[in-house]
PDB file of C-alpha atoms in Angstrom:
ATOM      1  CA  MET A   1      82.359  24.725  25.343  1.00  0.00           C
ATOM      2  CA  LYS A   2      84.254  25.056  22.093  1.00  0.00           C
ATOM      3  CA  ILE A   3      86.443  28.084  21.390  1.00  0.00           C
ATOM      4  CA  HIS A   4      87.751  28.969  17.942  1.00  0.00           C
ATOM      5  CA  ARG A   5      90.809  31.126  18.571  1.00  0.00           C
ATOM      6  CA  ALA A   6      91.511  34.070  16.307  1.00  0.00           C
ATOM      7  CA  GLY A   7      93.759  32.916  13.489  1.00  0.00           C
ATOM      8  CA  ASP A   8      92.918  29.208  13.883  1.00  0.00           C
ATOM      9  CA  ARG A   9      90.717  29.175  10.773  1.00  0.00           C
ATOM     10  CA  PRO A  10      92.164  30.675   7.598  1.00  0.00           C
ATOM     11  CA  SER A  11      90.423  33.343   5.531  1.00  0.00           C
ATOM     12  CA  GLN A  12      88.800  32.026   2.378  1.00  0.00           C
ATOM     13  CA  SER A  13      88.466  33.496  -1.097  1.00  0.00           C
ATOM     14  CA  PRO A  14      85.033  32.669  -2.493  1.00  0.00           C
ATOM     15  CA  SER A  15      84.477  31.297  -5.982  1.00  0.00           C
ATOM     16  CA  PRO A  16      84.570  33.932  -8.747  1.00  0.00           C
ATOM     17  CA  GLU A  17      81.512  32.110 -10.079  1.00  0.00           C
ATOM     18  CA  TYR A  18      79.500  33.777  -7.280  1.00  0.00           C
ATOM     19  CA  PHE A  19      81.400  37.052  -6.694  1.00  0.00           C
ATOM     20  CA  THR A  20      82.817  39.961  -8.684  1.00  0.00           C
ATOM     21  CA  GLY A  21      86.053  41.559  -7.452  1.00  0.00           C
ATOM     22  CA  THR A  22      88.198  40.810  -4.418  1.00  0.00           C
ATOM     23  CA  VAL A  23      86.334  39.300  -1.474  1.00  0.00           C
ATOM     24  CA  ARG A  24      87.552  37.624   1.724  1.00  0.00           C
ATOM     25  CA  MET A  25      85.390  35.439   3.971  1.00  0.00           C
ATOM     26  CA  ASP A  26      86.237  34.582   7.566  1.00  0.00           C
ATOM     27  CA  PRO A  27      84.104  31.955   9.329  1.00  0.00           C
ATOM     28  CA  VAL A  28      82.466  32.905  12.620  1.00  0.00           C
ATOM     29  CA  VAL A  29      80.043  29.959  12.887  1.00  0.00           C
ATOM     30  CA  SER A  30      80.593  27.447  10.095  1.00  0.00           C
ATOM     31  CA  GLY A  31      79.999  23.881   9.001  1.00  0.00           C
ATOM     32  CA  ASP A  32      82.286  22.522  11.703  1.00  0.00           C
ATOM     33  CA  ASP A  33      79.855  23.785  14.358  1.00  0.00           C
ATOM     34  CA  GLU A  34      76.691  21.870  15.198  1.00  0.00           C
ATOM     35  CA  SER A  35      74.396  24.895  14.806  1.00  0.00           C
ATOM     36  CA  ALA A  36      72.277  25.216  11.657  1.00  0.00           C
ATOM     37  CA  VAL A  37      73.066  28.940  11.794  1.00  0.00           C
ATOM     38  CA  LYS A  38      76.039  29.989   9.665  1.00  0.00           C
ATOM     39  CA  ILE A  39      77.826  33.319  10.201  1.00  0.00           C
ATOM     40  CA  LEU A  40      80.604  34.754   8.042  1.00  0.00           C
ATOM     41  CA  SER A  41      82.551  37.981   8.281  1.00  0.00           C
ATOM     42  CA  VAL A  42      82.802  39.082   4.645  1.00  0.00           C
ATOM     43  CA  THR A  43      85.067  41.870   3.398  1.00  0.00           C
ATOM     44  CA  PHE A  44      84.490  43.325  -0.064  1.00  0.00           C
ATOM     45  CA  GLU A  45      87.151  45.537  -1.665  1.00  0.00           C
ATOM     46  CA  PRO A  46      85.824  48.632  -3.516  1.00  0.00           C
ATOM     47  CA  GLY A  47      83.508  47.574  -6.354  1.00  0.00           C
ATOM     48  CA  ALA A  48      83.353  43.925  -5.239  1.00  0.00           C
ATOM     49  CA  ARG A  49      79.948  42.294  -4.872  1.00  0.00           C
ATOM     50  CA  THR A  50      78.037  39.026  -4.784  1.00  0.00           C
ATOM     51  CA  ALA A  51      76.166  37.588  -7.741  1.00  0.00           C
ATOM     52  CA  TRP A  52      72.371  37.608  -7.564  1.00  0.00           C
ATOM     53  CA  HIS A  53      71.217  34.958  -5.094  1.00  0.00           C
ATOM     54  CA  THR A  54      68.504  33.849  -2.688  1.00  0.00           C
ATOM     55  CA  HIS A  55      68.530  32.087   0.675  1.00  0.00           C
ATOM     56  CA  PRO A  56      66.089  29.286   1.537  1.00  0.00           C
ATOM     57  CA  ALA A  57      65.668  30.576   5.116  1.00  0.00           C
ATOM     58  CA  GLY A  58      66.490  34.256   4.483  1.00  0.00           C
ATOM     59  CA  GLN A  59      69.611  36.187   5.428  1.00  0.00           C
ATOM     60  CA  THR A  60      70.596  38.935   7.851  1.00  0.00           C
ATOM     61  CA  LEU A  61      73.521  41.263   7.145  1.00  0.00           C
ATOM     62  CA  HIS A  62      75.072  43.516   9.784  1.00  0.00           C
ATOM     63  CA  VAL A  63      77.504  46.116   8.433  1.00  0.00           C
ATOM     64  CA  VAL A  64      80.641  46.381  10.562  1.00  0.00           C
ATOM     65  CA  SER A  65      82.736  48.879   8.590  1.00  0.00           C
ATOM     66  CA  GLY A  66      83.015  50.786   5.336  1.00  0.00           C
ATOM     67  CA  LEU A  67      80.309  51.701   2.842  1.00  0.00           C
ATOM     68  CA  GLY A  68      78.199  49.047   1.157  1.00  0.00           C
ATOM     69  CA  LEU A  69      75.435  48.633  -1.379  1.00  0.00           C
ATOM     70  CA  ALA A  70      72.595  46.124  -1.553  1.00  0.00           C
ATOM     71  CA  GLY A  71      70.051  45.479  -4.254  1.00  0.00           C
ATOM     72  CA  SER A  72      66.820  43.527  -4.234  1.00  0.00           C
ATOM     73  CA  GLU A  73      65.168  42.646  -7.535  1.00  0.00           C
ATOM     74  CA  GLY A  74      63.013  45.505  -8.806  1.00  0.00           C
ATOM     75  CA  GLN A  75      64.044  47.924  -6.033  1.00  0.00           C
ATOM     76  CA  PRO A  76      66.458  50.883  -5.921  1.00  0.00           C
ATOM     77  CA  VAL A  77      69.972  50.153  -4.628  1.00  0.00           C
ATOM     78  CA  GLN A  78      70.332  50.766  -0.879  1.00  0.00           C
ATOM     79  CA  VAL A  79      73.423  52.386   0.639  1.00  0.00           C
ATOM     80  CA  LEU A  80      74.644  50.553   3.764  1.00  0.00           C
ATOM     81  CA  ARG A  81      76.668  52.088   6.597  1.00  0.00           C
ATOM     82  CA  PRO A  82      78.287  50.682   9.766  1.00  0.00           C
ATOM     83  CA  GLY A  83      75.618  49.634  12.261  1.00  0.00           C
ATOM     84  CA  ASP A  84      72.973  49.000   9.557  1.00  0.00           C
ATOM     85  CA  THR A  85      71.239  45.605   9.659  1.00  0.00           C
ATOM     86  CA  VAL A  86      69.460  44.217   6.593  1.00  0.00           C
ATOM     87  CA  TRP A  87      66.999  41.307   6.387  1.00  0.00           C
ATOM     88  CA  PHE A  88      66.375  39.477   3.090  1.00  0.00           C
ATOM     89  CA  ALA A  89      63.308  37.254   3.199  1.00  0.00           C
ATOM     90  CA  PRO A  90      63.491  33.598   2.126  1.00  0.00           C
ATOM     91  CA  GLY A  91      63.616  33.436  -1.669  1.00  0.00           C
ATOM     92  CA  GLU A  92      64.210  37.198  -2.088  1.00  0.00           C
ATOM     93  CA  LYS A  93      66.547  37.698  -5.067  1.00  0.00           C
ATOM     94  CA  HIS A  94      69.288  40.120  -4.031  1.00  0.00           C
ATOM     95  CA  TRP A  95      72.973  41.058  -4.057  1.00  0.00           C
ATOM     96  CA  HIS A  96      75.313  43.025  -1.767  1.00  0.00           C
ATOM     97  CA  GLY A  97      78.854  44.349  -1.729  1.00  0.00           C
ATOM     98  CA  ALA A  98      81.113  47.370  -1.365  1.00  0.00           C
ATOM     99  CA  SER A  99      80.544  50.801  -2.850  1.00  0.00           C
ATOM    100  CA  PRO A 100      82.673  51.703  -5.892  1.00  0.00           C
ATOM    101  CA  ASP A 101      85.222  53.689  -3.847  1.00  0.00           C
ATOM    102  CA  CYS A 102      85.159  52.166  -0.347  1.00  0.00           C
ATOM    103  CA  ALA A 103      85.575  48.649   1.049  1.00  0.00           C
ATOM    104  CA  MET A 104      82.866  47.165   3.274  1.00  0.00           C
ATOM    105  CA  THR A 105      82.766  44.384   5.877  1.00  0.00           C
ATOM    106  CA  HIS A 106      79.549  42.775   7.072  1.00  0.00           C
ATOM    107  CA  LEU A 107      78.491  39.797   9.120  1.00  0.00           C
ATOM    108  CA  ALA A 108      76.310  37.478   7.032  1.00  0.00           C
ATOM    109  CA  VAL A 109      73.923  35.311   9.057  1.00  0.00           C
ATOM    110  CA  GLN A 110      71.908  32.536   7.429  1.00  0.00           C
ATOM    111  CA  THR A 111      70.430  29.175   8.304  1.00  0.00           C
ATOM    112  CA  SER A 112      71.166  25.994   6.440  1.00  0.00           C
ATOM    113  CA  VAL A 113      68.165  24.175   4.946  1.00  0.00           C
ATOM    114  CA  ASP A 114      68.918  20.626   3.800  1.00  0.00           C
ATOM    115  CA  GLY A 115      72.611  21.536   3.903  1.00  0.00           C
ATOM    116  CA  LYS A 116      72.217  24.582   1.660  1.00  0.00           C
ATOM    117  CA  THR A 117      72.424  28.262   2.645  1.00  0.00           C
ATOM    118  CA  ALA A 118      72.262  29.989  -0.776  1.00  0.00           C
ATOM    119  CA  ASN A 119      71.027  29.550  -4.332  1.00  0.00           C
ATOM    120  CA  TRP A 120      73.410  31.354  -6.696  1.00  0.00           C
ATOM    121  CA  MET A 121      72.378  32.993  -9.963  1.00  0.00           C
ATOM    122  CA  GLU A 122      73.881  35.321 -12.582  1.00  0.00           C
ATOM    123  CA  HIS A 123      76.466  38.027 -11.887  1.00  0.00           C
ATOM    124  CA  VAL A 124      75.183  41.524 -11.119  1.00  0.00           C
ATOM    125  CA  SER A 125      75.566  43.715 -14.192  1.00  0.00           C
ATOM    126  CA  ASP A 126      77.377  47.046 -13.994  1.00  0.00           C
ATOM    127  CA  ALA A 127      74.022  48.690 -14.843  1.00  0.00           C
ATOM    128  CA  ASP A 128      72.312  47.038 -11.841  1.00  0.00           C
ATOM    129  CA  TYR A 129      75.274  47.807  -9.559  1.00  0.00           C
ATOM    130  CA  SER A 130      75.252  51.469 -10.640  1.00  0.00           C
ATOM    131  CA  GLY A 131      71.451  51.678 -10.707  1.00  0.00           C
ATOM    132  CA  PRO A 132      69.280  54.300  -9.013  1.00  0.00           C
ATOM    133  CA  ARG A 133      69.943  54.727  -5.301  1.00  0.00           C
ATOM    134  CA  ALA A 134      67.164  54.800  -2.741  1.00  0.00           C
ATOM    135  CA  GLY A 135      66.489  58.269  -1.310  1.00  0.00           C
TER     136      GLY A 135
END
């Protein structure tokens, strides 16, 4: 048994190359664990979001608090609320983050493939971020 005590692992600020705005990541299951599954608690301040990206083995998000948004290429933007769980298929180009006026925290669950969990692309434009919302 291995226990990671609260506060033992510092919060991380991700690279601005892959995120817009203020974002904090806290490891739940990370590279220092033997599991291929990686889990992060990610908090996005209002307006903050990921860049477009894909995951080689897909990704699950579970919204813990706040109000979030998620976009998948060619689809309307989805509004995410606490308790919502989202699945992005392997290779699905997408982004996710907070709404313009409210922070959002989600658990991000992905599996490492050949040591890689994500393939990062361009930043999400303001037009895509503010695009049509799903009904």
